[in-house]
Amino acid sequence: MSSTESTAPTNTEGYHVRAGQGSDDPRRNAALQRAMTAARELGLTSISLNSAVAKHLDIHPTDAWILTYMRGLPRETSLTPGDLARVTGLTTGAITGVVDRLESQGYVRRERGAQDRRKVIIVPTEKSVGVAEVFHPLVEGIMTMALRYSTDELETISAYFEGATTATQDAITRLRRL
């Protein structure tokens, strides 16, 4: 098998089979099913990537997830432990443990808020830049692949991912309310 061939199973039974029943057009149904399966595989692969990053950095997978999230934000973004709890769905107690671990390993530091000294801000340190370096080969590979698409195709791909992200966030919100 070449490195470009997928090792993902092609069985699409279960809840993804509905994706192939969206229209009277068999080709469109197959494309819908393929898109749903590919999205599922990307999600599962992302979980595996997070585990690999955590192992590489010798940190807990939850810590890697949060550190990766923080490093992806604009530098001027201020995050409190409460903000991290809301984004992740973890309790503030769990977030305290994550921040304690990341701080002890030198990835973040706690600072007092400039306007309100009672407020604690979690700030990534220079050591956390190493997280971005771990992702460099992945980003390069995705950019190489993405450059093969036209601007119109990239806009379509972006719209799909943005819509899928919104649908996923809606599902998370619904599940957290149960």
Coordinates of C-alpha atoms in Angstrom, one line a residue:
M1 CA 0.0 0.0 0.0
S2 CA 1.4 3.4 -0.9
S3 CA 1.7 6.2 1.6
T4 CA -1.1 8.1 -0.1
E5 CA -3.7 5.2 0.2
S6 CA -6.1 5.3 3.1
T7 CA -6.0 2.6 5.7
A8 CA -9.4 3.7 6.9
P9 CA -12.1 1.1 6.8
T10 CA -14.7 1.6 4.1
N11 CA -17.6 0.3 6.1
T12 CA -19.9 3.2 6.5
E13 CA -22.8 1.5 8.4
G14 CA -24.2 3.0 11.5
Y15 CA -25.2 6.7 11.9
H16 CA -23.1 7.7 8.9
V17 CA -25.2 5.6 6.4
R18 CA -27.9 8.3 6.5
A19 CA -25.4 10.6 4.7
G20 CA -25.8 8.4 1.7
Q21 CA -29.5 8.9 1.6
G22 CA -29.8 12.6 1.1
S23 CA -31.0 12.8 -2.5
D24 CA -32.2 10.8 -5.5
D25 CA -28.8 11.1 -7.1
P26 CA -26.6 8.0 -6.4
R27 CA -23.4 9.9 -7.2
R28 CA -24.3 12.8 -4.8
N29 CA -25.3 10.2 -2.1
A30 CA -21.9 8.5 -2.5
A31 CA -20.2 11.9 -2.3
L32 CA -22.2 12.8 0.9
Q33 CA -21.3 9.5 2.4
R34 CA -17.6 9.9 1.5
A35 CA -17.6 13.4 3.0
M36 CA -19.2 12.2 6.3
T37 CA -16.8 9.3 6.5
A38 CA -13.8 11.5 5.8
A39 CA -14.9 14.0 8.4
R40 CA -15.3 11.2 11.0
E41 CA -11.8 9.9 10.2
L42 CA -10.3 13.4 10.4
G43 CA -11.9 13.8 13.9
L44 CA -10.6 10.4 15.1
T45 CA -7.1 11.1 13.6
S46 CA -7.1 14.5 15.4
I47 CA -7.6 12.7 18.7
S48 CA -4.7 10.4 17.8
L49 CA -2.6 13.4 16.8
N50 CA -3.2 15.0 20.2
S51 CA -2.1 11.8 22.0
A52 CA 1.1 11.7 19.9
V53 CA 1.8 15.4 20.6
A54 CA 1.3 14.7 24.3
K55 CA 3.6 11.8 24.3
H56 CA 6.2 13.7 22.3
L57 CA 6.1 16.6 24.8
D58 CA 5.8 14.2 27.8
I59 CA 2.6 15.9 29.0
H60 CA -0.9 14.6 29.7
P61 CA -3.2 14.5 26.6
T62 CA -5.6 17.0 28.2
D63 CA -2.7 19.4 28.8
A64 CA -1.6 19.0 25.2
W65 CA -5.1 19.7 24.0
I66 CA -5.4 22.9 26.1
L67 CA -1.9 24.1 25.3
T68 CA -2.5 23.5 21.6
Y69 CA -5.8 25.5 21.9
M70 CA -4.0 28.4 23.7
R71 CA -1.1 28.5 21.2
G72 CA -3.7 28.8 18.3
L73 CA -5.2 32.0 19.7
P74 CA -3.9 35.5 18.9
R75 CA -1.1 36.5 21.3
E76 CA -3.2 39.3 22.8
T77 CA -6.0 37.0 23.9
S78 CA -6.4 36.8 27.7
L79 CA -7.6 33.5 29.1
T80 CA -8.7 32.9 32.6
P81 CA -9.1 29.4 34.1
G82 CA -12.9 30.0 33.8
D83 CA -12.5 30.7 30.1
L84 CA -10.7 27.4 29.7
A85 CA -13.3 25.6 31.6
R86 CA -16.1 27.0 29.4
V87 CA -14.2 26.2 26.2
T88 CA -13.3 22.6 27.2
G89 CA -16.3 21.7 29.3
L90 CA -14.0 20.7 32.1
T91 CA -14.6 21.8 35.7
T92 CA -12.7 24.7 37.1
G93 CA -11.0 22.2 39.5
A94 CA -9.8 20.1 36.5
I95 CA -8.5 23.2 34.8
T96 CA -6.6 24.1 37.9
G97 CA -4.9 20.8 37.8
V98 CA -4.1 21.3 34.1
V99 CA -2.7 24.8 34.7
D100 CA -0.7 23.5 37.7
R101 CA 0.9 20.8 35.5
L102 CA 1.6 23.1 32.6
E103 CA 3.0 25.8 34.9
S104 CA 5.3 23.3 36.7
Q105 CA 6.6 22.2 33.3
G106 CA 7.2 25.7 32.2
Y107 CA 4.6 25.9 29.4
V108 CA 2.4 28.6 31.0
R109 CA 2.5 31.1 33.8
R110 CA -0.2 32.8 35.9
E111 CA -0.4 36.5 35.9
R112 CA -2.7 38.9 37.7
G113 CA -5.1 41.0 35.6
A114 CA -4.0 44.5 34.9
Q115 CA -7.5 46.0 35.6
D116 CA -8.6 43.6 38.3
R117 CA -5.8 42.1 40.4
R118 CA -8.1 39.3 41.6
K119 CA -8.3 38.0 38.1
V120 CA -5.8 35.3 37.1
I121 CA -4.7 35.2 33.4
I122 CA -3.0 32.1 32.0
V123 CA -0.2 33.1 29.7
P124 CA 1.8 30.7 27.4
T125 CA 5.5 31.0 27.9
E126 CA 8.3 30.8 25.3
K127 CA 8.7 27.1 26.0
S128 CA 5.2 26.6 24.6
V129 CA 6.4 27.7 21.2
G130 CA 7.8 24.2 20.9
V131 CA 4.2 23.0 20.5
A132 CA 3.9 24.9 17.2
E133 CA 7.2 23.3 16.1
V134 CA 5.7 19.8 16.7
F135 CA 2.9 20.7 14.2
H136 CA 5.3 22.2 11.5
P137 CA 5.5 19.0 9.4
L138 CA 1.8 18.6 9.5
V139 CA 1.2 22.2 8.5
E140 CA 3.7 21.9 5.7
G141 CA 2.0 18.7 4.4
I142 CA -1.5 20.3 4.5
M143 CA -0.2 23.4 2.8
T144 CA 1.4 21.3 0.0
M145 CA -1.9 19.5 -0.5
A146 CA -4.0 22.6 -0.3
L147 CA -2.0 24.4 -3.0
R148 CA -3.3 21.8 -5.5
Y149 CA -6.8 23.3 -5.1
S150 CA -8.2 26.4 -6.8
T151 CA -9.3 29.4 -4.8
D152 CA -12.9 28.5 -5.4
E153 CA -12.3 24.9 -4.2
L154 CA -10.5 26.2 -1.1
E155 CA -13.4 28.5 -0.3
T156 CA -15.8 25.5 -0.6
I157 CA -13.6 23.4 1.6
S158 CA -13.4 26.2 4.2
A159 CA -17.1 26.6 4.2
Y160 CA -17.6 22.9 4.7
F161 CA -15.2 22.9 7.7
E162 CA -16.7 26.0 9.2
G163 CA -20.2 24.5 8.9
A164 CA -19.0 21.2 10.3
T165 CA -17.4 23.0 13.2
T166 CA -20.6 24.9 13.9
A167 CA -22.6 21.6 13.8
T168 CA -20.1 20.0 16.1
Q169 CA -20.2 22.9 18.5
D170 CA -24.1 22.7 18.5
A171 CA -23.9 19.0 19.3
I172 CA -21.5 19.7 22.2
T173 CA -23.8 22.4 23.6
R174 CA -26.8 20.0 23.3
L175 CA -24.9 17.2 25.0
R176 CA -23.7 19.4 27.8
R177 CA -27.3 20.4 28.5
L178 CA -28.5 16.8 29.0

